[in-house]
Short mmCIF file of C-alpha atoms in Angstrom, two decimals:
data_model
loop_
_atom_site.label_atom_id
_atom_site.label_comp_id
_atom_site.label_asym_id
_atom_site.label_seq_id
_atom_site.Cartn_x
_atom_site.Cartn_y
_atom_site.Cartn_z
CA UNK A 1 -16.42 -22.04 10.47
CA UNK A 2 -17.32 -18.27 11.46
CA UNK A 3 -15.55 -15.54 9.97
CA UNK A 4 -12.62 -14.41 12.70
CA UNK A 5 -10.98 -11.30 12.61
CA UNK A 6 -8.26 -10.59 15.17
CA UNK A 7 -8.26 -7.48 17.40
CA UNK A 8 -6.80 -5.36 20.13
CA UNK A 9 -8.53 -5.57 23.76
CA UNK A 10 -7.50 -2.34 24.44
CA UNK A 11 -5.32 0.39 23.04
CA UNK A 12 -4.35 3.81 24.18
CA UNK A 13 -6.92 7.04 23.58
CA UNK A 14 -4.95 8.30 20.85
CA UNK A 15 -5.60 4.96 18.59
CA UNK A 16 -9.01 3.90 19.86
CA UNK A 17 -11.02 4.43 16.66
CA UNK A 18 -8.18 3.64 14.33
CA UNK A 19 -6.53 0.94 14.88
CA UNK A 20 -6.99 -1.57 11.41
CA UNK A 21 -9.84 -3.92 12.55
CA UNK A 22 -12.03 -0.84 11.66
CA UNK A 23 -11.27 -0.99 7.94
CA UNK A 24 -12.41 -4.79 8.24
CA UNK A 25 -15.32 -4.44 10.16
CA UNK A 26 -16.52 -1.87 8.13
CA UNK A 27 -16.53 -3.93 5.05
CA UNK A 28 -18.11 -7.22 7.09
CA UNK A 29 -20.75 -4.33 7.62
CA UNK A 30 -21.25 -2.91 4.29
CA UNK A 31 -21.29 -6.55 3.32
CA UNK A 32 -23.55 -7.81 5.83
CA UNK A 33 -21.36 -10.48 6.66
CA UNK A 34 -21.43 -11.66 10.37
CA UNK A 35 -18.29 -12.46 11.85
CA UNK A 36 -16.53 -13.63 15.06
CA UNK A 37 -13.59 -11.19 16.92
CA UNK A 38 -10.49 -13.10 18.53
CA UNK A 39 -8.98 -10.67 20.33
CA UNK A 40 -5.16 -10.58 20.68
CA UNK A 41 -3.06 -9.16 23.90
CA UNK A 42 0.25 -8.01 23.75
CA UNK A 43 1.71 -11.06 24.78
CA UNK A 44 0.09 -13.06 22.18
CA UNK A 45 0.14 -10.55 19.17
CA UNK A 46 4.33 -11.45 19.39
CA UNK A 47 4.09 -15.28 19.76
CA UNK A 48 5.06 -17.52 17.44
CA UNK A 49 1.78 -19.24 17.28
CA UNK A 50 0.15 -15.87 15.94
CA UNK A 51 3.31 -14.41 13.53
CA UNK A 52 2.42 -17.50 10.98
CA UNK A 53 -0.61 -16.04 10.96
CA UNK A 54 0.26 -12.33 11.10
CA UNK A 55 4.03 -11.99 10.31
CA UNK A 56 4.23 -8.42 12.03
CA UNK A 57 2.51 -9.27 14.95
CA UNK A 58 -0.36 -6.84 13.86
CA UNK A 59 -4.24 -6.34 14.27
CA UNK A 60 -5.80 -7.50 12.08
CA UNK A 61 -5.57 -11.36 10.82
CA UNK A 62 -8.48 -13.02 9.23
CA UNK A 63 -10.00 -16.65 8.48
CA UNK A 64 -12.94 -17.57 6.77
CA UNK A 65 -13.78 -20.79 5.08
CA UNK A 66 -11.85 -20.03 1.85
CA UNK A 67 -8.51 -18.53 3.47
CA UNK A 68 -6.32 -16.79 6.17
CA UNK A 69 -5.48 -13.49 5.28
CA UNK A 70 -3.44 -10.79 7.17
CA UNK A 71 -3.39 -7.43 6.11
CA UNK A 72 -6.13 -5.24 6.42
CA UNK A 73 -5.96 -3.88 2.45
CA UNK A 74 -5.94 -7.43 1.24
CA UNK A 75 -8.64 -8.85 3.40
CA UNK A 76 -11.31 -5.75 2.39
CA UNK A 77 -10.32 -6.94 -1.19
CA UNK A 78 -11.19 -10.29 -0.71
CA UNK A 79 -14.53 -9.13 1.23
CA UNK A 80 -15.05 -7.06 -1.51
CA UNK A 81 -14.77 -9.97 -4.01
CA UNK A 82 -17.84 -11.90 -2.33
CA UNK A 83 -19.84 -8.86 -2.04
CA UNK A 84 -21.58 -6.50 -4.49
CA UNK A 85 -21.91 -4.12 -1.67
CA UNK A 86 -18.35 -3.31 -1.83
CA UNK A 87 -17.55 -3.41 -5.89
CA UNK A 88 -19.62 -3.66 -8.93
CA UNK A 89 -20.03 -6.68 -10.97
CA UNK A 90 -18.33 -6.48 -13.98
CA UNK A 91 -14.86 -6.86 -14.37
CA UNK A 92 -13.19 -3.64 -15.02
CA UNK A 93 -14.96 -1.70 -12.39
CA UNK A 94 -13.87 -3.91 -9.90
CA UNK A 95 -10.29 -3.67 -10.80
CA UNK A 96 -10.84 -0.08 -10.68
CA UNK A 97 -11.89 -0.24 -7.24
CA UNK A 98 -8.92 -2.12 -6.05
CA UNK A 99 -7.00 0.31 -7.85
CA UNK A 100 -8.37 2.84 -5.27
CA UNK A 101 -7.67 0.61 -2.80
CA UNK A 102 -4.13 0.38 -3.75
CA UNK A 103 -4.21 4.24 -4.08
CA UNK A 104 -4.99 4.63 -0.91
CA UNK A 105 -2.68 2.10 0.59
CA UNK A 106 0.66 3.20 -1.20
CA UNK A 107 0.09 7.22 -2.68
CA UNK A 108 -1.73 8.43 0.18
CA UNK A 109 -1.44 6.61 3.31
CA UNK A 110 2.59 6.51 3.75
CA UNK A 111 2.33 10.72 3.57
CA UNK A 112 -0.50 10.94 5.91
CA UNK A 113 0.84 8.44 8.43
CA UNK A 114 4.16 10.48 8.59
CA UNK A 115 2.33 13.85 8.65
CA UNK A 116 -0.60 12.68 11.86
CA UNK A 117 2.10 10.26 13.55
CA UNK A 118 4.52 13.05 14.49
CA UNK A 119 3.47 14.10 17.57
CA UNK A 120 1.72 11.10 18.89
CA UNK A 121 5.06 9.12 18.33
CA UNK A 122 7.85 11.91 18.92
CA UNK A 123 6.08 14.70 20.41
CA UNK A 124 8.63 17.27 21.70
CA UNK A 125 11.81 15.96 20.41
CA UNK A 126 13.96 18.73 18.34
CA UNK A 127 13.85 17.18 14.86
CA UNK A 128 9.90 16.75 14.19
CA UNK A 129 10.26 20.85 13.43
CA UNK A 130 12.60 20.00 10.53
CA UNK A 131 10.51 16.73 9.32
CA UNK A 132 6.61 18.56 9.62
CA UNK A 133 6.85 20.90 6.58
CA UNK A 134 7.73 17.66 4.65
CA UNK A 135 5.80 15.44 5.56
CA UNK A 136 2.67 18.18 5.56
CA UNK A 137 4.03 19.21 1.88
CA UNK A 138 3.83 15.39 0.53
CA UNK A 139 0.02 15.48 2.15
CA UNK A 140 -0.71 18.47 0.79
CA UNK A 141 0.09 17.13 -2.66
CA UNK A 142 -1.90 14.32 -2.47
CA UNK A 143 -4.79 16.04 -0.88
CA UNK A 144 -4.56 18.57 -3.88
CA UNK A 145 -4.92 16.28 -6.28
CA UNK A 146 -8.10 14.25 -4.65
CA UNK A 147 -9.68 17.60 -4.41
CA UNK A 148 -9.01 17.82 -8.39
CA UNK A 149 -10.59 14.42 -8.97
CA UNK A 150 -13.59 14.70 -6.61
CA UNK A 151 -15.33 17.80 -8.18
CA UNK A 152 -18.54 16.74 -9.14
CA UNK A 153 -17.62 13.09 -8.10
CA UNK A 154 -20.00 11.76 -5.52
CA UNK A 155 -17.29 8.91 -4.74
CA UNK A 156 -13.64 8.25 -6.23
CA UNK A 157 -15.88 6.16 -9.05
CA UNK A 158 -19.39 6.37 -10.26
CA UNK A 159 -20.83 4.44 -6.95
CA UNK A 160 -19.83 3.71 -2.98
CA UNK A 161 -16.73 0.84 -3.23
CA UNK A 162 -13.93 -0.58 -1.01
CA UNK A 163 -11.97 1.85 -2.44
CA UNK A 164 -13.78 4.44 -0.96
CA UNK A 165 -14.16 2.43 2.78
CA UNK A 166 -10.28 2.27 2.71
CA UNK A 167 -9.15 5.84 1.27
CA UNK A 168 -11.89 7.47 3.86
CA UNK A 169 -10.05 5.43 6.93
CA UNK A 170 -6.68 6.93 5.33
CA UNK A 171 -8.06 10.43 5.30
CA UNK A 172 -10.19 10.69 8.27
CA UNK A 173 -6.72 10.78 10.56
CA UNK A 174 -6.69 14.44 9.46
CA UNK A 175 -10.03 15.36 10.67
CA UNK A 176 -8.70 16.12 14.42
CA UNK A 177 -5.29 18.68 13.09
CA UNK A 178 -8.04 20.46 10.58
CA UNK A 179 -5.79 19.47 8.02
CA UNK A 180 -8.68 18.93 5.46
CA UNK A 181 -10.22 22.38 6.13
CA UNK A 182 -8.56 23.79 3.08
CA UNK A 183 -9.84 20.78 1.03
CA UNK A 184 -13.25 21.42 1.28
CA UNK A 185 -14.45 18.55 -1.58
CA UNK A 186 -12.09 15.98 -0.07
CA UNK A 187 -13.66 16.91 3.49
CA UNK A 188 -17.55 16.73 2.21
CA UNK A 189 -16.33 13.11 0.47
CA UNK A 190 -15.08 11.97 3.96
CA UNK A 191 -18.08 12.68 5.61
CA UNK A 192 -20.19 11.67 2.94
CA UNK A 193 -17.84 8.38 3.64
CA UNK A 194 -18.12 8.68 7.34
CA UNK A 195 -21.86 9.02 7.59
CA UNK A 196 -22.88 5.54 6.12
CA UNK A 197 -24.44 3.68 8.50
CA UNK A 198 -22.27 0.43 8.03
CA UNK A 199 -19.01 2.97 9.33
CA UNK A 200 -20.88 3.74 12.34
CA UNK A 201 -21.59 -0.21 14.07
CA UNK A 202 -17.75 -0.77 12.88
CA UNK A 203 -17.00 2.42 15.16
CA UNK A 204 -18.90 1.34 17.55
CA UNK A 205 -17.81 -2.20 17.78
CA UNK A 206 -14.27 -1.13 17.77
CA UNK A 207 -14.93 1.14 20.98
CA UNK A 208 -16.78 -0.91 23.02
CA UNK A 209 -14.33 -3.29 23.23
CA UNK A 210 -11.93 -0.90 24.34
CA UNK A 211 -14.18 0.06 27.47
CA UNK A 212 -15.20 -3.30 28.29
CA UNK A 213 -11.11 -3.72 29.14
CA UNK A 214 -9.84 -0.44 29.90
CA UNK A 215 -7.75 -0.37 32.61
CA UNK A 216 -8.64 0.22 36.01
CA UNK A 217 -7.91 4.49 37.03
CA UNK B 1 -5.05 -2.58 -29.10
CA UNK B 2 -1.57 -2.99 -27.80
CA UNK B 3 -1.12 -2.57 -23.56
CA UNK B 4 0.24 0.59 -23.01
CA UNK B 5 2.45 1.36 -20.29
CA UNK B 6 3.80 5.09 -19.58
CA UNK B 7 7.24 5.66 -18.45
CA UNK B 8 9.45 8.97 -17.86
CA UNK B 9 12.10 9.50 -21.03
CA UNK B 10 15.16 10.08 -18.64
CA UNK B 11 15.30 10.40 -14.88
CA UNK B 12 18.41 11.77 -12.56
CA UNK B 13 20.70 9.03 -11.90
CA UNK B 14 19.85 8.24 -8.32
CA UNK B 15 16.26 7.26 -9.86
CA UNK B 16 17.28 5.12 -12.60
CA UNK B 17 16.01 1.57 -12.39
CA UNK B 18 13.60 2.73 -9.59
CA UNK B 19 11.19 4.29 -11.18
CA UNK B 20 7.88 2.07 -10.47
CA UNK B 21 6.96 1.29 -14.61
CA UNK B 22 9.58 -1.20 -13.53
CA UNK B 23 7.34 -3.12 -11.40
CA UNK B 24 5.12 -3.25 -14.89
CA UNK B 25 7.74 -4.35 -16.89
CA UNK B 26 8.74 -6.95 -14.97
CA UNK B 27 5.17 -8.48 -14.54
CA UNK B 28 4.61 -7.90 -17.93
CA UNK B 29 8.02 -9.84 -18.73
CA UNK B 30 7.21 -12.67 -16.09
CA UNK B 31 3.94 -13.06 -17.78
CA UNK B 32 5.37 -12.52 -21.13
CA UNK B 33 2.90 -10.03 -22.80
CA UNK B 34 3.68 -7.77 -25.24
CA UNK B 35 4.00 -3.91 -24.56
CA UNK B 36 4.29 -0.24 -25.76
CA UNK B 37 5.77 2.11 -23.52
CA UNK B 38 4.35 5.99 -23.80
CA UNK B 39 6.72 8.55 -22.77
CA UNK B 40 5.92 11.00 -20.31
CA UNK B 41 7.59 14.18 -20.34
CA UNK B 42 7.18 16.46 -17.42
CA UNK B 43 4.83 18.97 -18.90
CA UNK B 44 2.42 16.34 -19.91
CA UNK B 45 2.42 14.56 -16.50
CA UNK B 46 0.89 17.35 -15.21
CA UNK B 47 -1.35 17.92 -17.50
CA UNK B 48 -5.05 17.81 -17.06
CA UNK B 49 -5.79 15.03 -19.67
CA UNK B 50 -2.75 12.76 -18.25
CA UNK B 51 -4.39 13.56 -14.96
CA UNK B 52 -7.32 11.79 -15.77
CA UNK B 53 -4.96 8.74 -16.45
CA UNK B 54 -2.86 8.93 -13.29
CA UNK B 55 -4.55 11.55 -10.92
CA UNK B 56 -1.37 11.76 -8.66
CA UNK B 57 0.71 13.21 -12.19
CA UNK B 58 2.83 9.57 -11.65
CA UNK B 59 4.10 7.13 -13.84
CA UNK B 60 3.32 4.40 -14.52
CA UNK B 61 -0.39 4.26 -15.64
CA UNK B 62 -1.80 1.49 -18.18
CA UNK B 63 -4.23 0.34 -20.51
CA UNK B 64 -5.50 -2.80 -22.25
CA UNK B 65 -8.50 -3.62 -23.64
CA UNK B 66 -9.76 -4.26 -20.50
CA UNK B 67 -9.15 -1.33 -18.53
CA UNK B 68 -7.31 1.50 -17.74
CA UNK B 69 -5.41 2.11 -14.48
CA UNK B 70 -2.84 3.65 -12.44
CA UNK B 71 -0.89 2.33 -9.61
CA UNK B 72 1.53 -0.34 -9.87
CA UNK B 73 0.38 -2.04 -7.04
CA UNK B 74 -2.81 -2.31 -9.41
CA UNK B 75 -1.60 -3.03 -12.75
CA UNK B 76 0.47 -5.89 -11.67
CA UNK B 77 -2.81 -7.65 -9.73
CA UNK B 78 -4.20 -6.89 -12.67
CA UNK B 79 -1.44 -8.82 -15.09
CA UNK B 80 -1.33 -11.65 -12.57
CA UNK B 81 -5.59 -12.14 -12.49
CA UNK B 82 -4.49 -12.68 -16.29
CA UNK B 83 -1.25 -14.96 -16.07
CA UNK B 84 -0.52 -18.47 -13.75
CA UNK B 85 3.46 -17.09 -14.47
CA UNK B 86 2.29 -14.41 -11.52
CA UNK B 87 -0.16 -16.24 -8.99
CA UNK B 88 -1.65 -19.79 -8.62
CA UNK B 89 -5.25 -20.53 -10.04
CA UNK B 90 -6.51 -21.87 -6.97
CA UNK B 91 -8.71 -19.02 -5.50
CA UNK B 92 -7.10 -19.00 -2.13
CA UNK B 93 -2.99 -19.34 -3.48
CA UNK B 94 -4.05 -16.17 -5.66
CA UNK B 95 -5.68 -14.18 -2.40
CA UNK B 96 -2.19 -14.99 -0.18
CA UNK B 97 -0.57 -13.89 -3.67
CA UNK B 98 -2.31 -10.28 -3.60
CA UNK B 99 -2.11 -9.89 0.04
CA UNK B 100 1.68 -9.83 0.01
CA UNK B 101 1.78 -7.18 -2.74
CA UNK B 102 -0.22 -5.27 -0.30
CA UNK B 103 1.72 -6.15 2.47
CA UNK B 104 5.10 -5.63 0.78
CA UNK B 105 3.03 -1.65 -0.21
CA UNK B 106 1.90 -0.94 2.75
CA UNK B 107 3.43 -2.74 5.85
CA UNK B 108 7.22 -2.38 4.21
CA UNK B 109 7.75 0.12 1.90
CA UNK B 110 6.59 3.20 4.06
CA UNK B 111 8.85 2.22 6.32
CA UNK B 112 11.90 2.05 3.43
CA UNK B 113 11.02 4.78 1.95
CA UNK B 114 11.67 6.75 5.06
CA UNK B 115 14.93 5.54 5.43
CA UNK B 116 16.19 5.32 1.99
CA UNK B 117 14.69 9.15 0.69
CA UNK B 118 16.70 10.70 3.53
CA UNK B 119 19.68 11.29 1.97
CA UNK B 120 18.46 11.75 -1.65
CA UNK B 121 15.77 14.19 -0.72
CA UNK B 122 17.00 15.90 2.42
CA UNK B 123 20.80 15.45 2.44
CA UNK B 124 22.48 18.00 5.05
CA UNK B 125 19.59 18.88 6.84
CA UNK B 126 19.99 18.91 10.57
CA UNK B 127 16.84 17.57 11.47
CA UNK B 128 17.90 14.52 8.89
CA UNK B 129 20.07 12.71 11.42
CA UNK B 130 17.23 12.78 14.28
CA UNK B 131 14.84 10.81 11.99
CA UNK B 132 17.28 8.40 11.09
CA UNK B 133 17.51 6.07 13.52
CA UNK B 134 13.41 6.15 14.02
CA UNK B 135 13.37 4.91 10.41
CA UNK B 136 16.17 2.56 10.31
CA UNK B 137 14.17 1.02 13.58
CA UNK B 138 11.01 0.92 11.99
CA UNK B 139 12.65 -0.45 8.85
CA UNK B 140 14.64 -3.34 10.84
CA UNK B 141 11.81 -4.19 12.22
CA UNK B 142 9.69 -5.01 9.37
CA UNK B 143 13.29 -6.92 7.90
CA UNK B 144 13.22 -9.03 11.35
CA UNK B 145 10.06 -10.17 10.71
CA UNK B 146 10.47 -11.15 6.90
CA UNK B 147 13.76 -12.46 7.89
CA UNK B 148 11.79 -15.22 10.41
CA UNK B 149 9.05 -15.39 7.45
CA UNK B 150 11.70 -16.36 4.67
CA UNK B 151 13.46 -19.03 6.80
CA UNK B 152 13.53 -22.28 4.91
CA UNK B 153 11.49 -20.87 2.32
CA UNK B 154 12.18 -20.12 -1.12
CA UNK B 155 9.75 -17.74 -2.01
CA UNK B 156 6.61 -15.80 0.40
CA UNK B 157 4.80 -18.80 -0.53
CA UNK B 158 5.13 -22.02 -1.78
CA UNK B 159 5.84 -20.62 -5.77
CA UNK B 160 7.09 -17.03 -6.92
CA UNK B 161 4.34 -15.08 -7.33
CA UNK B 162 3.32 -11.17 -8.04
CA UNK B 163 4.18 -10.82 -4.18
CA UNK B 164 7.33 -11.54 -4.44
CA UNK B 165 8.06 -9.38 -7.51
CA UNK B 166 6.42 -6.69 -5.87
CA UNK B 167 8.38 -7.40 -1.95
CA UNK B 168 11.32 -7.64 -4.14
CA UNK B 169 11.65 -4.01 -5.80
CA UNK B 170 10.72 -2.64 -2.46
CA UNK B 171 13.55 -4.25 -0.89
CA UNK B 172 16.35 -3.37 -3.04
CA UNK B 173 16.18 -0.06 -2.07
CA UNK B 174 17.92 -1.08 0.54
CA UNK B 175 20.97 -3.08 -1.19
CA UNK B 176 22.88 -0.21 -1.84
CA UNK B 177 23.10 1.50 1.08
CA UNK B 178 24.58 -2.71 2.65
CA UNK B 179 21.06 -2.18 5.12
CA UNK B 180 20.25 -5.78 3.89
CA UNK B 181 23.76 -7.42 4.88
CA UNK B 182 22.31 -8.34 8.57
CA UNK B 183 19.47 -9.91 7.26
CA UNK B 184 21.32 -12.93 5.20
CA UNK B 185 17.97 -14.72 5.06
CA UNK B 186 16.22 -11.64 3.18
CA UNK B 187 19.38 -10.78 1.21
CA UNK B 188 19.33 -14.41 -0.25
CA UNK B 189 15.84 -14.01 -1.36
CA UNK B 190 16.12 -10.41 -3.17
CA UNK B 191 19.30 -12.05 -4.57
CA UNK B 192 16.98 -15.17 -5.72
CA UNK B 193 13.84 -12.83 -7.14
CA UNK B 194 16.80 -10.55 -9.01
CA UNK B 195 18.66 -13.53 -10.92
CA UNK B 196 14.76 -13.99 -12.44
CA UNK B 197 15.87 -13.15 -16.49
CA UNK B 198 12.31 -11.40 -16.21
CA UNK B 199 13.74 -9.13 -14.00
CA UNK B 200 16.74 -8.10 -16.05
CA UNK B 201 15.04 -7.70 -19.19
CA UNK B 202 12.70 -5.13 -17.20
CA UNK B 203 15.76 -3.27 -15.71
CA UNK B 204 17.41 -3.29 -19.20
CA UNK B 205 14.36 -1.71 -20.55
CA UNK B 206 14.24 1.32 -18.18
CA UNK B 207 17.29 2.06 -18.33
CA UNK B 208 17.64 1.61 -21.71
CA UNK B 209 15.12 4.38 -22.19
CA UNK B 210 17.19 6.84 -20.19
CA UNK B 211 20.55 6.09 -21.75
CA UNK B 212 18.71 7.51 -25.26
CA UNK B 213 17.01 10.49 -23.74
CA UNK B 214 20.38 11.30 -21.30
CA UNK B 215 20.78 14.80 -21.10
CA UNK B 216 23.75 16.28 -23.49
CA UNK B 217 26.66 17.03 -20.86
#
């Protein structure tokens, strides 16, 4: 059976680039894995035939020979453990890496995603004033201390891992606000991140989905 | 040498039996390993040398002779690759295992953290009561969907595993504040996970901790 991953046929401007098939294509990449896209409309994503595979009637699910996965952290993890592209061999640095993974997942991606989503998802109404100091001061925090552990670090460990792939998809929704201008070592690791070649096709594959369905003007 | 697990001496009382060495503790009970716990006042966690432990300045972090980490999400995959008490030995029963502790991280608690923080972090602030309903929406919604999961199941899967441990402290956030009562399905289920004596012996732990270091009044 070919690897399937599920996806979007077409989302909004604001999300084309981000939505969560990225972070699984880019791992298939860095892996060199080939695999198959199903993609999912609106109508299906909520079905009952797809929620037993994807309980939140998200993007992505995943199915290989070995299992069916939803959840775009744990399916890079179990990429990762098939692929020396994505973690080292030996035992602890591989834990390490889905430490990062984790890192990313739970300390950093629940105080970005409140920080970026504000206007995209409430734009204009009278309480985001009140909430966007917050939210920007929890960032701010955890951007702080990733500057603090990056200096002199070419990558969160002593090599490229999926810890890296999935903290650099968490970060790079600052890039547009200029939010990571003051965190100039955090911003030189997400590029660093960014420019792999692997990220790139993902991008790319991602995209041109999106205009092969975009809606008619 | 012993696994070492750090945990704060006393927290306010609103914290108290929250604080995530609990998720440890109770892996670590489930598992039934042996522990030390290393106190972590709040000069040290910021310190540079705990830093180097737990870069966000964050309890808990751990180490074995294996490895050291941070992130509970982390240390308990960690404690279940090493115990069938946490996750089934069959490769793919231990992947669905780890992919609900990342679900349960990152598709749940974001959104219960939102709701449940309001009040203890930003009580009486106007803008408070125009985020509210976003999160309690965002927060039902993920409940809907575990409530349509859970039905005529026992556990996420077909045993208890480190996902449910995990889904399970994320969830009882929300006991308190009766957000679980419409949800009878999900209610039964953090009821179930809670009645583990695992469980209690890790609560009774924490807060056994605090009740010695409990500021004089």
């Amino acid at each position: 059976m070919p690897t399937q991953v599920t996806a979007f046929p077409w989302v909004p401007p604001f999300a084309q680039g981000f939505v969560r098939d990225l972070r699984v294509r880019w791992a298939l990449e860095e892996a060199g894995l080939p695999y198959e896209v199903i993609l999912v409309d609106p109508a299906t994503k909520s079905s009952a035939d797809y929620r037993r595979w994807q309980p939140f009637a998200q993007v992505p699910a995943y199915r290989d020979d070995e299992v069916e996965l939803f959840e775009s952290g744990a399916i890079v993890l179990h990429i990762a453990a098939k692929s020396e592209a994505l973690a080292p061999k030996e035992p602890a640095g591989r834990e390490r890496a889905m430490m990062w993974v984790i890192a990313a997942l739970n300390s950093v991606e629940p105080q970005v995603q409140n920080f970026v989503t504000l206007d995209a998802f409430y734009g204009g109404e009278a309480w985001v004033e009140g909430f966007r100091p917050k939210a920007w001061a929890m960032t701010r925090e955890r951007l702080a201390a990733l500057e603090d552990w990056l200096q002199a670090k070419e990558w969160l460990e002593d090599r490229f891992t999926v810890g890296d792939l999935v903290m650099t998809c968490v970060l790079r929704e600052l890039i547009e606000s200029g939010s990571l201008k003051t965190f100039p070592v955090v911003e030189a690791y997400v590029e660093r991140c960014l420019a792999r070649p692997a990220f790139g096709r993902a991008l790319e594959a991602q995209l041109e989905t999106f205009r092969r369905h975009a809606p008619a003007a």
